CSV table of C-alpha atoms in Angstrom, one decimal:
chain,number,residue,atom,x,y,z
A,153,UNK,CA,9.5,-3.6,-26.9
A,154,UNK,CA,11.7,-3.6,-23.9
A,155,UNK,CA,14.5,-2.0,-25.8
A,156,UNK,CA,12.3,0.9,-27.0
A,157,UNK,CA,11.2,1.4,-23.4
A,158,UNK,CA,14.8,1.5,-22.2
A,159,UNK,CA,15.7,3.9,-25.0
A,160,UNK,CA,12.8,6.2,-23.9
A,161,UNK,CA,14.0,6.1,-20.3
A,162,UNK,CA,17.5,6.9,-21.5
A,163,UNK,CA,16.2,10.0,-23.2
A,164,UNK,CA,14.3,10.9,-20.1
A,165,UNK,CA,17.5,11.0,-18.1
A,166,UNK,CA,18.9,13.4,-20.7
A,167,UNK,CA,15.7,15.5,-20.3
A,168,UNK,CA,14.9,15.0,-24.0
A,169,UNK,CA,11.2,14.5,-23.9
A,170,UNK,CA,10.7,14.8,-27.7
A,171,UNK,CA,13.1,11.9,-28.3
A,172,UNK,CA,11.6,10.0,-25.4
A,173,UNK,CA,8.1,10.4,-27.0
A,174,UNK,CA,9.5,9.3,-30.4
A,175,UNK,CA,11.0,6.1,-28.9
A,176,UNK,CA,7.7,5.0,-27.4
A,177,UNK,CA,5.9,5.8,-30.6
A,178,UNK,CA,8.3,3.8,-32.6
A,179,UNK,CA,8.1,0.9,-30.2
A,180,UNK,CA,4.4,0.9,-30.6
A,181,UNK,CA,4.7,1.0,-34.3
A,182,UNK,CA,1.4,0.5,-36.2
A,183,UNK,CA,-0.1,-2.1,-33.9
A,184,UNK,CA,0.3,-1.6,-30.1
A,185,UNK,CA,-2.3,-4.3,-29.4
A,186,UNK,CA,-0.1,-6.7,-27.4
A,187,UNK,CA,0.0,-7.0,-23.6
A,188,UNK,CA,3.8,-6.2,-23.8
A,189,UNK,CA,2.9,-2.8,-25.3
A,190,UNK,CA,1.2,-1.6,-22.1
A,191,UNK,CA,4.3,0.0,-20.5
A,192,UNK,CA,4.9,1.8,-23.8
A,193,UNK,CA,1.4,3.2,-23.9
A,194,UNK,CA,1.6,4.3,-20.2
A,195,UNK,CA,5.0,5.9,-20.7
A,196,UNK,CA,3.9,7.7,-23.8
A,197,UNK,CA,0.9,9.1,-22.0
A,198,UNK,CA,3.2,10.1,-19.1
A,199,UNK,CA,5.4,12.2,-21.5
A,200,UNK,CA,2.3,14.0,-22.9
A,201,UNK,CA,1.1,14.8,-19.4
A,202,UNK,CA,4.6,16.0,-18.4
A,203,UNK,CA,4.7,18.5,-21.2
A,204,UNK,CA,1.4,19.8,-20.1
A,205,UNK,CA,-0.9,18.2,-22.6
A,206,UNK,CA,-3.5,16.3,-20.5
A,207,UNK,CA,-5.8,16.0,-23.5
A,208,UNK,CA,-3.1,14.3,-25.6
A,209,UNK,CA,-2.3,12.0,-22.7
A,210,UNK,CA,-6.0,11.2,-22.4
A,211,UNK,CA,-6.2,10.4,-26.1
A,212,UNK,CA,-3.2,8.1,-25.9
A,213,UNK,CA,-4.7,6.1,-23.1
A,214,UNK,CA,-8.1,6.0,-24.8
A,215,UNK,CA,-6.5,4.6,-27.9
A,216,UNK,CA,-4.6,2.1,-25.8
A,217,UNK,CA,-7.8,0.9,-24.1
A,218,UNK,CA,-9.5,0.4,-27.5
A,219,UNK,CA,-6.6,-1.8,-28.7
A,220,UNK,CA,-6.2,-3.6,-25.3
A,221,UNK,CA,-9.7,-3.7,-23.8
A,222,UNK,CA,-10.4,-4.7,-20.2
A,223,UNK,CA,-6.9,-4.0,-19.1
A,224,UNK,CA,-6.6,-2.9,-15.4
A,225,UNK,CA,-3.2,-1.2,-15.9
A,226,UNK,CA,-4.5,1.1,-18.6
A,227,UNK,CA,-7.6,1.9,-16.7
A,228,UNK,CA,-5.5,2.7,-13.6
A,229,UNK,CA,-3.2,5.0,-15.6
A,230,UNK,CA,-6.3,6.8,-17.0
A,231,UNK,CA,-7.9,7.3,-13.5
A,232,UNK,CA,-4.6,8.6,-12.1
A,233,UNK,CA,-4.2,11.0,-15.0
A,234,UNK,CA,-7.7,12.5,-14.3
A,235,UNK,CA,-6.9,12.8,-10.6
A,236,UNK,CA,-3.6,14.5,-11.2
A,237,UNK,CA,-5.3,16.9,-13.7
A,238,UNK,CA,-8.0,17.7,-11.1
A,239,UNK,CA,-5.4,18.4,-8.4
A,240,UNK,CA,-3.3,20.6,-10.7
A,241,UNK,CA,-6.4,22.7,-11.6
A,242,UNK,CA,-7.7,22.6,-8.1
A,243,UNK,CA,-11.1,21.2,-9.1
A,244,UNK,CA,-13.2,18.4,-7.9
A,245,UNK,CA,-12.0,14.8,-8.6
A,246,UNK,CA,-15.4,13.9,-9.9
A,247,UNK,CA,-14.0,13.0,-13.4
A,248,UNK,CA,-11.5,10.6,-11.8
A,249,UNK,CA,-14.2,9.0,-9.6
A,250,UNK,CA,-16.5,8.5,-12.6
A,251,UNK,CA,-13.7,7.0,-14.7
A,252,UNK,CA,-12.8,4.6,-11.8
A,253,UNK,CA,-16.5,3.5,-11.7
A,254,UNK,CA,-16.3,2.7,-15.4
A,255,UNK,CA,-13.0,0.9,-14.9
A,256,UNK,CA,-14.6,-1.3,-12.2
A,257,UNK,CA,-17.5,-2.1,-14.5
A,258,UNK,CA,-15.1,-3.1,-17.2
A,259,UNK,CA,-12.8,-5.0,-14.9
A,260,UNK,CA,-15.0,-6.1,-11.9
A,261,UNK,CA,-12.5,-8.5,-10.5
A,262,UNK,CA,-9.4,-6.3,-10.6
A,263,UNK,CA,-7.6,-6.2,-7.3
A,264,UNK,CA,-5.5,-3.3,-8.6
A,265,UNK,CA,-8.5,-1.1,-9.3
A,266,UNK,CA,-10.4,-2.1,-6.1
A,267,UNK,CA,-7.3,-1.3,-4.0
A,268,UNK,CA,-7.2,2.1,-5.7
A,269,UNK,CA,-10.9,2.6,-5.0
A,270,UNK,CA,-10.4,2.0,-1.3
A,271,UNK,CA,-7.3,4.2,-1.1
A,272,UNK,CA,-8.9,7.2,-2.9
A,273,UNK,CA,-12.5,7.0,-1.7
A,274,UNK,CA,-13.7,9.9,0.6
A,275,UNK,CA,-12.6,9.1,4.1
A,276,UNK,CA,-16.2,8.4,5.5
A,277,UNK,CA,-16.9,5.9,2.7
A,278,UNK,CA,-13.7,4.0,2.7
A,279,UNK,CA,-15.0,1.2,5.0
A,280,UNK,CA,-18.0,0.6,2.7
A,281,UNK,CA,-15.6,0.6,-0.3
A,282,UNK,CA,-13.4,-2.0,1.4
A,283,UNK,CA,-16.3,-4.3,2.0
A,284,UNK,CA,-17.2,-4.0,-1.7
A,285,UNK,CA,-13.6,-4.7,-2.7
A,286,UNK,CA,-13.4,-7.8,-0.5
A,287,UNK,CA,-16.6,-9.2,-2.0
A,288,UNK,CA,-15.1,-9.0,-5.4
A,289,UNK,CA,-11.4,-9.8,-4.6
A,290,UNK,CA,-11.1,-11.7,-1.4
A,291,UNK,CA,-8.0,-13.5,-2.6
A,292,UNK,CA,-6.1,-10.4,-3.9
A,293,UNK,CA,-3.1,-9.2,-1.8
A,294,UNK,CA,-3.4,-5.7,-3.1
A,295,UNK,CA,-6.9,-5.5,-1.7
A,296,UNK,CA,-5.8,-7.0,1.6
A,297,UNK,CA,-3.1,-4.3,1.7
A,298,UNK,CA,-5.6,-1.6,1.1
A,299,UNK,CA,-7.8,-2.9,3.9
A,300,UNK,CA,-4.8,-3.1,6.3
A,301,UNK,CA,-3.9,0.5,5.5
A,302,UNK,CA,-7.4,1.6,6.1
A,303,UNK,CA,-7.4,-0.1,9.5
A,304,UNK,CA,-4.0,1.6,10.2
A,305,UNK,CA,-5.6,5.0,9.4
A,306,UNK,CA,-8.5,4.1,11.7
A,307,UNK,CA,-5.9,3.3,14.5
A,308,UNK,CA,-7.2,-0.3,14.8
A,309,UNK,CA,-3.7,-1.5,15.2
A,310,UNK,CA,-4.3,-5.2,16.1
A,311,UNK,CA,-6.6,-5.7,13.1
A,312,UNK,CA,-4.2,-3.8,10.8
A,313,UNK,CA,-1.4,-6.0,11.8
A,314,UNK,CA,-3.5,-9.1,11.1
A,315,UNK,CA,-4.4,-7.8,7.6
A,316,UNK,CA,-0.8,-6.9,6.7
A,317,UNK,CA,0.1,-10.5,7.6
A,318,UNK,CA,-2.7,-11.8,5.4
A,319,UNK,CA,-1.4,-9.7,2.5
A,320,UNK,CA,2.2,-11.0,2.6
A,321,UNK,CA,1.0,-14.6,3.2
A,322,UNK,CA,-1.2,-14.4,0.1
A,323,UNK,CA,1.5,-12.9,-2.1
A,324,UNK,CA,5.0,-13.0,-0.6
A,325,UNK,CA,6.3,-11.5,-3.8
A,326,UNK,CA,4.5,-8.2,-3.3
A,327,UNK,CA,7.2,-5.9,-2.0
A,328,UNK,CA,4.8,-3.1,-1.3
A,329,UNK,CA,3.0,-5.2,1.3
A,330,UNK,CA,6.2,-6.0,3.1
A,331,UNK,CA,7.2,-2.3,3.0
A,332,UNK,CA,3.9,-1.2,4.4
A,333,UNK,CA,4.0,-3.8,7.2
A,334,UNK,CA,7.6,-2.7,8.0
A,335,UNK,CA,6.5,1.0,8.2
A,336,UNK,CA,3.6,0.0,10.4
A,337,UNK,CA,5.7,-2.0,12.8
A,338,UNK,CA,8.3,0.8,12.9
A,339,UNK,CA,5.5,3.2,14.0
A,340,UNK,CA,3.5,1.0,16.3
A,341,UNK,CA,5.4,-2.2,17.0
A,342,UNK,CA,8.8,-2.9,18.6
A,343,UNK,CA,12.3,-3.8,17.5
A,344,UNK,CA,11.6,-7.5,17.7
A,345,UNK,CA,8.6,-7.2,15.3
A,346,UNK,CA,10.5,-5.0,12.9
A,347,UNK,CA,13.4,-7.5,12.9
A,348,UNK,CA,11.0,-10.3,12.2
A,349,UNK,CA,9.6,-8.5,9.2
A,350,UNK,CA,13.0,-7.8,7.8
A,351,UNK,CA,14.1,-11.4,8.3
A,352,UNK,CA,11.0,-12.8,6.6
A,353,UNK,CA,11.1,-10.3,3.8
A,354,UNK,CA,14.8,-11.2,3.1
A,355,UNK,CA,13.8,-14.9,2.9
A,356,UNK,CA,11.0,-14.2,0.5
A,357,UNK,CA,13.0,-11.7,-1.6
A,358,UNK,CA,10.0,-10.0,-3.2
A,359,UNK,CA,10.3,-8.5,-6.7
A,360,UNK,CA,7.0,-6.8,-7.4
A,361,UNK,CA,5.0,-3.9,-6.3
A,362,UNK,CA,4.6,-0.4,-7.6
A,363,UNK,CA,6.6,1.3,-4.9
A,364,UNK,CA,9.1,-1.6,-4.6
A,365,UNK,CA,10.0,-1.5,-8.3
A,366,UNK,CA,10.4,2.2,-8.3
A,367,UNK,CA,13.4,1.7,-5.9
A,368,UNK,CA,14.7,-1.7,-7.0
A,369,UNK,CA,14.8,-0.7,-10.7
A,370,UNK,CA,16.3,2.7,-10.1
A,371,UNK,CA,19.7,3.2,-11.7
A,372,UNK,CA,22.4,2.5,-9.1
A,373,UNK,CA,20.3,0.3,-6.9
A,374,UNK,CA,21.0,-3.0,-8.7
A,375,UNK,CA,23.1,-4.3,-5.8
A,376,UNK,CA,20.5,-3.5,-3.1
A,377,UNK,CA,19.3,-6.5,-1.0
A,378,UNK,CA,15.7,-7.0,-0.2
A,379,UNK,CA,16.2,-5.6,3.3
A,380,UNK,CA,17.7,-2.5,1.9
A,381,UNK,CA,14.9,-1.9,-0.5
A,382,UNK,CA,12.4,-2.6,2.3
A,383,UNK,CA,13.8,0.2,4.4
A,384,UNK,CA,14.1,2.6,1.5
A,385,UNK,CA,10.5,2.1,0.5
A,386,UNK,CA,9.1,1.8,4.0
A,387,UNK,CA,10.6,5.1,5.1
A,388,UNK,CA,8.5,6.9,2.6
A,389,UNK,CA,5.2,5.2,3.7
A,390,UNK,CA,2.6,6.7,6.0
A,391,UNK,CA,-1.0,5.5,6.5
């Protein structure tokens, strides 16, 4: 499966979307019901969305959810597809919100989905949403990170710093948490605190996180150290 994914990504670099689609379809074969198939399903839906067929992308993800029920990654991809379609058409994000509600019913303990809910909820309701998230996932670093970012937006800097520290303590391998804490300290801390984040991150050498992987796995970045990735990701982060 990984080879089919790599082949599709190679075709993407060549801007050959038809061949990219074909690679993912061939990788999925007649089954597509194994957890390792999830990146192929998400990538296939991404191709359909990129060529302007939101309906086909929707159908791909619906089929994937039937084959792999209660999967947080597939639900998140579906929710983001709806949100992107709403933004493109300049209409309400009601469909995305409704789908996210269904996702949370299907995966009530998903830190990934609860973090998304906190981040995308209407501003006045984000605090209530964060309380709900913590009730369900009080030991998930992604939720801790979402709460820290909410406190950062609310300019409650001391509390935000505390929650960022909780997030990296709970999951030191979550690069996104380190990058957010670095960005926060760059904006509101001092050089000593920034240096401390860089030193600790280098020691932990994180490997995961959506934003982190987007940089670390990018072609040409293979030799980057953790501290280099930290800065590259952190520079793009705002509350």
